[in-house]
XYZ file of C-alpha atoms in Angstrom:
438
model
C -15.230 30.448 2.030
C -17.546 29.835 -0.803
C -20.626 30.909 0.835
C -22.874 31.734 -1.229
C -21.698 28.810 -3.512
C -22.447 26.522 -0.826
C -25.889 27.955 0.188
C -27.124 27.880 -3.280
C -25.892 23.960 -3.904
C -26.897 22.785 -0.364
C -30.648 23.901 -1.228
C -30.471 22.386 -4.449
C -29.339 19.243 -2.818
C -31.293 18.843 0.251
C -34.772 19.068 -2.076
C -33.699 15.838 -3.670
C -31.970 14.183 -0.063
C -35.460 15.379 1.379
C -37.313 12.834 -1.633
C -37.721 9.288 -1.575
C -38.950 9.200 -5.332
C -36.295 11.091 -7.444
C -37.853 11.599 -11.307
C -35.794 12.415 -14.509
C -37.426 16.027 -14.356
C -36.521 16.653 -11.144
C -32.653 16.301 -11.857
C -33.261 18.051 -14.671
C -34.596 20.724 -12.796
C -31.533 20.518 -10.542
C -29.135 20.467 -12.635
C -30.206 23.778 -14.222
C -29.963 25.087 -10.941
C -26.413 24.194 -10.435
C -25.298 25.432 -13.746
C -26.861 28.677 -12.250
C -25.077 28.324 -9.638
C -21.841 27.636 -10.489
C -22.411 30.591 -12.930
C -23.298 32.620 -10.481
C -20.107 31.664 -8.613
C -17.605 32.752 -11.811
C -17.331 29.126 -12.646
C -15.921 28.808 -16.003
C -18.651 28.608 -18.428
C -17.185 24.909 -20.045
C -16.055 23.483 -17.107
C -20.169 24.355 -15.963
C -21.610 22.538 -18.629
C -19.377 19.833 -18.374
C -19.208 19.166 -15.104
C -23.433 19.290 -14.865
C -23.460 17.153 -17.937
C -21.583 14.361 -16.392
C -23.389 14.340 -13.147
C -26.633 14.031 -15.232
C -25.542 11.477 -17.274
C -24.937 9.248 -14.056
C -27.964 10.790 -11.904
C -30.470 9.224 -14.278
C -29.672 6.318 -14.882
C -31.831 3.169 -13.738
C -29.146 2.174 -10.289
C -29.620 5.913 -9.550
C -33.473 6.138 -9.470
C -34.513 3.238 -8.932
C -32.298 2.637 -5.360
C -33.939 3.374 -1.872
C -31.839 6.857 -1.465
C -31.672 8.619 -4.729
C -31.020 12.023 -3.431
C -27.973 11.038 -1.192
C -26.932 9.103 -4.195
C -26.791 12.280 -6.442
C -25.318 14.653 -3.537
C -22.542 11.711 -4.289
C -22.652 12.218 -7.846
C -22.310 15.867 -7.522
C -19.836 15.456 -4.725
C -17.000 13.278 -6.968
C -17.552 15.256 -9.878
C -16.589 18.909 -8.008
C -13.517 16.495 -6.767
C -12.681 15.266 -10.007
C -13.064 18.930 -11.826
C -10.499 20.522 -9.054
C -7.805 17.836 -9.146
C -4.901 17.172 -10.848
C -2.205 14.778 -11.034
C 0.049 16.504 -8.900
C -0.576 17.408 -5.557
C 2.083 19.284 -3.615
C 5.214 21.287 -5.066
C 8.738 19.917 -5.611
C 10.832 19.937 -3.107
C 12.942 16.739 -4.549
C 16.589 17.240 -6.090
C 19.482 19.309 -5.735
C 19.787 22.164 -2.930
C 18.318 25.208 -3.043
C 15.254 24.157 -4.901
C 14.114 27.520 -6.675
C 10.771 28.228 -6.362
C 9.804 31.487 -8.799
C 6.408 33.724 -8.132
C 4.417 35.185 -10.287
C 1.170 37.412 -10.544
C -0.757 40.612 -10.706
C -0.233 44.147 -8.895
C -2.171 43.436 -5.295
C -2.580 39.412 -5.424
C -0.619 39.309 -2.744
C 2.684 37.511 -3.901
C 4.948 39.053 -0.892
C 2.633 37.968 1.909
C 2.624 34.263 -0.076
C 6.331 33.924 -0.230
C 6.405 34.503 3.458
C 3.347 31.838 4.201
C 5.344 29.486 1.390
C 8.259 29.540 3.332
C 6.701 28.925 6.709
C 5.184 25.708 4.935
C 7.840 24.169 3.783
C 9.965 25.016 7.038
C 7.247 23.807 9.154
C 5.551 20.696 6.817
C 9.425 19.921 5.127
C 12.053 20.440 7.275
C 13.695 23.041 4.880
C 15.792 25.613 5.695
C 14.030 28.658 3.375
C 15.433 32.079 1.848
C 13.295 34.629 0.887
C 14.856 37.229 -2.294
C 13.142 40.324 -2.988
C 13.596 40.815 -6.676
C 10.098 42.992 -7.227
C 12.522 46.014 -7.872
C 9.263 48.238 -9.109
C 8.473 49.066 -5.196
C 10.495 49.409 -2.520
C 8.032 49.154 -0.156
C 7.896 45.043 -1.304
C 11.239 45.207 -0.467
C 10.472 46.494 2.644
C 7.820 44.084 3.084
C 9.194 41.209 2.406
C 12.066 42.095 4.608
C 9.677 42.284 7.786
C 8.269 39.020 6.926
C 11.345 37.395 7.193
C 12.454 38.630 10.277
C 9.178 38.031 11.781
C 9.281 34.151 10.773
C 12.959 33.748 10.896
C 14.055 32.986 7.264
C 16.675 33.767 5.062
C 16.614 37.308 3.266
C 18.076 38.616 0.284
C 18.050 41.922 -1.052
C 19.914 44.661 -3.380
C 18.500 47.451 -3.296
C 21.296 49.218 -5.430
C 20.432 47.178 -8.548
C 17.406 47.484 -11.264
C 18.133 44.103 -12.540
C 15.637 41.602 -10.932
C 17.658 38.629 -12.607
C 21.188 39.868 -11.398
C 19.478 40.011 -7.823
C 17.966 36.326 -8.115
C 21.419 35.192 -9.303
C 23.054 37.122 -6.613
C 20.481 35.461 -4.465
C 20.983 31.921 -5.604
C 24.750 32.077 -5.276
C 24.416 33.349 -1.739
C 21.410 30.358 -0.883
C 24.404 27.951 -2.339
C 27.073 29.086 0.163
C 24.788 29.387 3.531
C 23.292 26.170 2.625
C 19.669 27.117 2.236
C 17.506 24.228 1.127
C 14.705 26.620 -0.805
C 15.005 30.027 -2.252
C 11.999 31.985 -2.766
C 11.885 34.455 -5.410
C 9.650 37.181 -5.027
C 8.634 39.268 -8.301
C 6.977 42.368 -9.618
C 3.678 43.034 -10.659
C 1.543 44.612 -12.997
C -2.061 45.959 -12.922
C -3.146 43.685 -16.007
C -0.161 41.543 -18.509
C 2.341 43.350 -20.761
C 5.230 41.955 -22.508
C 7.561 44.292 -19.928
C 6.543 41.945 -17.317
C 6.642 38.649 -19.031
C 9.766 39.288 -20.085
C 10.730 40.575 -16.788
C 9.892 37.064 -15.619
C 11.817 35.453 -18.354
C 14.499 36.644 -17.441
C 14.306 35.363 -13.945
C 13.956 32.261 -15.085
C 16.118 32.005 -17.372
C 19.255 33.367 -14.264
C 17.885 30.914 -11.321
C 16.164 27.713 -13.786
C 12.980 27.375 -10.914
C 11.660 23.938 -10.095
C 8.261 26.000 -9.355
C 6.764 28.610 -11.458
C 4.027 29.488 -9.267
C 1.442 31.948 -10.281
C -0.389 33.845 -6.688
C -4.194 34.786 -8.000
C -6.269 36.834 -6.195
C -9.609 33.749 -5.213
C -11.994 36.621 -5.037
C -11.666 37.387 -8.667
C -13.363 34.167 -9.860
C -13.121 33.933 -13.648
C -10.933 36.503 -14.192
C -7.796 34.895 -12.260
C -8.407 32.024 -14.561
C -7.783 34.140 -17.666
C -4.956 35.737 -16.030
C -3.451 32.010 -15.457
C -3.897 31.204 -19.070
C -2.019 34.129 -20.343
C 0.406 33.901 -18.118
C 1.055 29.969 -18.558
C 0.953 31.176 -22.474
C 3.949 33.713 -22.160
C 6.065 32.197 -18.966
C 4.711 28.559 -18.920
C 3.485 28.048 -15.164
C 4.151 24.696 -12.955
C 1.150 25.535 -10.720
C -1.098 28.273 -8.855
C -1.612 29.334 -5.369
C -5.168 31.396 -4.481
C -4.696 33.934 -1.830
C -7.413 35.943 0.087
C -9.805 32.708 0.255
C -10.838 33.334 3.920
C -13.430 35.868 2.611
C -16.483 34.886 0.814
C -14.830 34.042 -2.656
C -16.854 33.652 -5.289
C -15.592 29.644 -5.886
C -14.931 30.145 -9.741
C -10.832 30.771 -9.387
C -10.805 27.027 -7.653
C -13.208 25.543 -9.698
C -11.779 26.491 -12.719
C -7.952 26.718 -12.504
C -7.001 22.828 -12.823
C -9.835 22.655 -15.020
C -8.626 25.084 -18.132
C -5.499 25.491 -17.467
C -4.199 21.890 -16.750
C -2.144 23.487 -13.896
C -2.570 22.190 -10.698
C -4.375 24.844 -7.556
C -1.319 23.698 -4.824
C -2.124 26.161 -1.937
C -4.511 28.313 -0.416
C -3.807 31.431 1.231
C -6.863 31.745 4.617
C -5.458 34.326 6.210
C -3.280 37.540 7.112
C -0.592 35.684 9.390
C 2.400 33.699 8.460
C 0.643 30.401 9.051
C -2.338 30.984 7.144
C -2.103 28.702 4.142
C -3.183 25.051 3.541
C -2.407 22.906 0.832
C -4.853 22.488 -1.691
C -6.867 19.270 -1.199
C -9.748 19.035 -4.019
C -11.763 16.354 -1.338
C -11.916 18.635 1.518
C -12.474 21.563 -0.447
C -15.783 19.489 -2.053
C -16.525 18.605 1.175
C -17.020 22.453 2.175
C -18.696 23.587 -0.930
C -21.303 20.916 -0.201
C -21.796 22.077 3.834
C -20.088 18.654 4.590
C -17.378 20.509 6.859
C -13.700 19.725 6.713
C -13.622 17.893 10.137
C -10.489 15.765 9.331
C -8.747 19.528 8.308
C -10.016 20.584 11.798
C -8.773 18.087 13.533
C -5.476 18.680 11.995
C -5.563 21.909 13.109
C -5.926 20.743 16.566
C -3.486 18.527 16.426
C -1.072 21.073 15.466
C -1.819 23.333 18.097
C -1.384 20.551 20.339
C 2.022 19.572 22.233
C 3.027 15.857 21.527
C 3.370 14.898 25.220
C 0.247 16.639 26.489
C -2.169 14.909 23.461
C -0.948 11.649 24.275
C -1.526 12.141 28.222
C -5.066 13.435 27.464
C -5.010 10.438 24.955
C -4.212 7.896 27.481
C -6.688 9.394 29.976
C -9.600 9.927 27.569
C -9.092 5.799 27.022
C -9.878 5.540 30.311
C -13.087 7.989 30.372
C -11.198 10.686 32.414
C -12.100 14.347 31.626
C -11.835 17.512 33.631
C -12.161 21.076 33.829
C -8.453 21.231 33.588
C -8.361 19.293 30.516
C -11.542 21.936 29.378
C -9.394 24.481 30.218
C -6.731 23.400 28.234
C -8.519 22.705 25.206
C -9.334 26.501 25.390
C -6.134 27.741 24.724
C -5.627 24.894 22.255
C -8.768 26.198 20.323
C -7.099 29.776 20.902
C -3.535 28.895 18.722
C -5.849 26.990 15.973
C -7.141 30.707 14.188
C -10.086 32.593 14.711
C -13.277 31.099 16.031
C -15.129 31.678 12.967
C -13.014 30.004 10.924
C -13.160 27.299 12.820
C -16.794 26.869 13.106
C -16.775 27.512 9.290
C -15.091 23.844 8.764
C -17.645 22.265 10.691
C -20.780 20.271 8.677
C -23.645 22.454 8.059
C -26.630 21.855 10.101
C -24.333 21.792 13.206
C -25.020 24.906 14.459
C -27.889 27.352 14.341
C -28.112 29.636 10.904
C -26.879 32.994 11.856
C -25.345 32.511 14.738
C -22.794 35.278 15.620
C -19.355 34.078 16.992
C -18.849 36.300 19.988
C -14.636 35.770 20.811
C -15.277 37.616 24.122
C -17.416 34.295 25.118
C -13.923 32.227 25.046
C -12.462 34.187 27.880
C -15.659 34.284 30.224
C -15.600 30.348 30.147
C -11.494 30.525 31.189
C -12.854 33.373 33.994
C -15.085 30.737 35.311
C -13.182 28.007 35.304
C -10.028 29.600 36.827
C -12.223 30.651 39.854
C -13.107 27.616 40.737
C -10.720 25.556 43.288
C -8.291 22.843 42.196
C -11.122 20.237 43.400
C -13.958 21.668 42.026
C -11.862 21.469 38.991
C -11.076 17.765 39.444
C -14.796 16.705 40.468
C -17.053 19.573 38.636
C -20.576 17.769 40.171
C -19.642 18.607 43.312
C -20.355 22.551 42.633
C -23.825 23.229 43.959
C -26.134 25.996 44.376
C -24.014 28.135 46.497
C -20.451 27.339 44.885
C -22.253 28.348 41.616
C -22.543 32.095 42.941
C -19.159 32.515 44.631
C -18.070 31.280 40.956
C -19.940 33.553 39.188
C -18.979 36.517 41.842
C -15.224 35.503 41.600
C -15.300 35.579 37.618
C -17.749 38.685 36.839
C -20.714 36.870 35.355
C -24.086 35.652 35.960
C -24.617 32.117 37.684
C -26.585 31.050 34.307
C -23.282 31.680 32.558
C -21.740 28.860 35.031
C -24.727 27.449 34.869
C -24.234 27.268 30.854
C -20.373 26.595 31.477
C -21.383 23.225 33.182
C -23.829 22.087 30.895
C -21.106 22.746 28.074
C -18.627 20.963 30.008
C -20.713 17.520 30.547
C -21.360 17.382 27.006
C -17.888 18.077 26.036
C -16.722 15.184 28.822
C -19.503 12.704 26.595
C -17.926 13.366 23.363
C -14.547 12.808 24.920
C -15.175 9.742 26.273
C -16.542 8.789 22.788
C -13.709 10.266 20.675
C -11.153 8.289 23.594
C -12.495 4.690 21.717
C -11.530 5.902 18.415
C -8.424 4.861 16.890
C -8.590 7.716 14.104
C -7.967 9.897 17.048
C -5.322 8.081 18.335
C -3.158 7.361 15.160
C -3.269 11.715 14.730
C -2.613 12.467 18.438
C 0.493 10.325 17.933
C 1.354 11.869 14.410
């Protein structure tokens, strides 16, 4: 996610965190690089010079370089200011208020509305406690119908569909009434599409609205077209008036300019992102972490969420408990394998760790994963329980037993002690505790 963005910005940045003596020029200098930048990204070309304006307003002046770490100071600048650009006053959608809440989708041919409406619902199932219907009311193509259908099943929500109607408001109507009886907290309208804006679709839209009164009008852009999906936004909060935005297809290298931008011009708040193909793959929007990224400072409290998640209560607060008391073993190892396994894919993992971490370039090989479980599976329930005890000739039935080379175990162990060290430091912190116990 983001990149090139981030490359371009972290080399700007670490020439001034690499200078004890920061001089008006050389901001200057670096500022005009991150207007390029940003430019470069599809940033909108206001919210740019604005944004680079205030940070060099604040990076020259006399606290700023005259203190003992000017660079890191600016990196701070720049940091709050990409924070302050994405926010907005509201943070998460409304779920508040009478039963169903409506919640009304909007967007371009190919943004990927159906596949959102199926992540949305998973959300607020999973993060709510609702009880979610999905309605199908993009009449245009069956095949959405279709779609959306599968979704449902798949993650177990409420469906609605009529496929003997061409009225999209009759069927959200029809849709709402039936959420009413069954008792469905959230209905989920799912809409048609266009390949640019015409006054068939807005009104389309308006009259969805006007049959099911949503608490959300959410608008699903497509985060790879940068500046674009921000003009789309406009004209569409111009016709339909929109409550908010949701960026799909951000797990790729998106340009940066959508996210930037959206809050930014449109006064709309960026709620959700879509990270991925599955159900599951959507976060909420969280302007901090998403700073945090852009400048190669990770999203480690989003990772450990994601751990957390993938974690049963019980079992974290046993390894909890035993980590406290400096207790780690291959079993544990083992079991933070699979745990990794449920979080996503490897790279995306990796991706929301700080940059310097690990080696530039390096390829994430999934296959490596299982060869560590092989290993550790062929050794006995002691060696398991007391690791140091494997010598020389242990090492080779290991390696026979699991199909590798003994420097693979060899590797295996290494990885292991230095996973047991940052367990038994990670066992002293309380952050750790307070989100193992929710």
């Amino acid at each position: 996610m983001f990149e090139r963005l981030s490359e371009r910005l972290g080399s700007v940045l670490d020439r001034l965190r690499g200078r004890g003596v920061v001089s008006a020029s050389d901001v200057s200098e670096a500022m005009r690089e991150i207007r390029r930048a940003l430019l470069e990204a599809d940033v909108n070309i206001r919210v740019a010079r604005e944004m680079v304006d205030r940070v060099a307003a604040e990076a020259v002046g006399e606290r700023v370089l005259k203190s003992l770490t000017p660079g890191q100071q600016i990196v701070k600048i720049v940091y709050d200011e990409l924070v302050r650009t994405m926010s907005h006053e509201r943070t998460e959608p409304d779920t508040g208020g009478r039963r169903p809440v409506v919640w009304l989708l909007a967007g371009l041919q190919g943004a990927g509305k159906t596949t959102t409406a199926a992540k949305l619902a998973v959300w607020a199932a999973g993060k709510r406690g609702m009880r979610p219907m999905l309605a199908a009311c993009d009449l245009k193509r069956p095949a959405a119908v279709d779609q959306l259908g599968m979704l449902a099943g798949k993650t177990g929500m409420g469906f609605y569909e009529d496929r003997t109607s061409q009225d999209p408001a009759r069927v959200a109507a029809d849709a709402l009434a039936m959420a009413d009886r069954e008792m469905y907290d959230l209905l989920i309208v799912d809409s048609s599409g266009r390949l640019h804006v015409d006054d068939d679709l807005m009104a389309e839209l308006e009259s969805i609205r006007a049959a099911v009164s949503p608490r959300e009008t959410l608008l699903v852009l497509d985060g790879m077209t940068g500046q674009d999906a921000v003009n789309v936004a406009l004209e569409f909060d111009r016709r339909i008036g929109l409550t908010g935005a949701v960026l799909s297809k951000m797990d790729g290298d998106s340009r940066g300019g959508a996210a930037l931008s959206t809050a930014a011009v449109t006064g709309r708040p960026v709620l959700f992102l879509g990270t991925g193909e599955g159900p599951g793959d959507l976060e909420a929007f969280d302007p901090a972490r998403m700073a945090g990224r852009i400048l190669g400072m990770g999203d480690v409290l989003g990772l450990v969420e994601k751990a957390v998640e993938a974690s049963d209560r019980v079992d974290a607060e046993k390894l909890e408990r035993r980590l406290r008391k400096g207790e780690f073993t291959m079993d544990d190892l083992l079991a933070e394998f699979g745990r990794l396994r449920k979080m996503g894919s490897l790279a995306d993992i990796l991706a929301m760790l700080p940059a310097g971490i690990l080696p530039k370039g390096l390829e994430v090989d999934p296959r490596e994963l299982g060869r560590k479980e092989a290993i550790i599976r062929s050794m006995t329930p002691d060696e398991r329980r007391r690791p140091e005890r494997i010598d020389g000739s242990r090492r080779k039935r290991i390696a026979r037993g699991s199909g590798v080379a003994v420097r693979d175990v060899n590797r295996l162990l290494d990885d292991y002690r230095a996973v047991k060290e940052m367990m038994k430091r990670l066992g002293k912190s309380s952050r750790l505790a307070s989100l193992l116990r929710g």
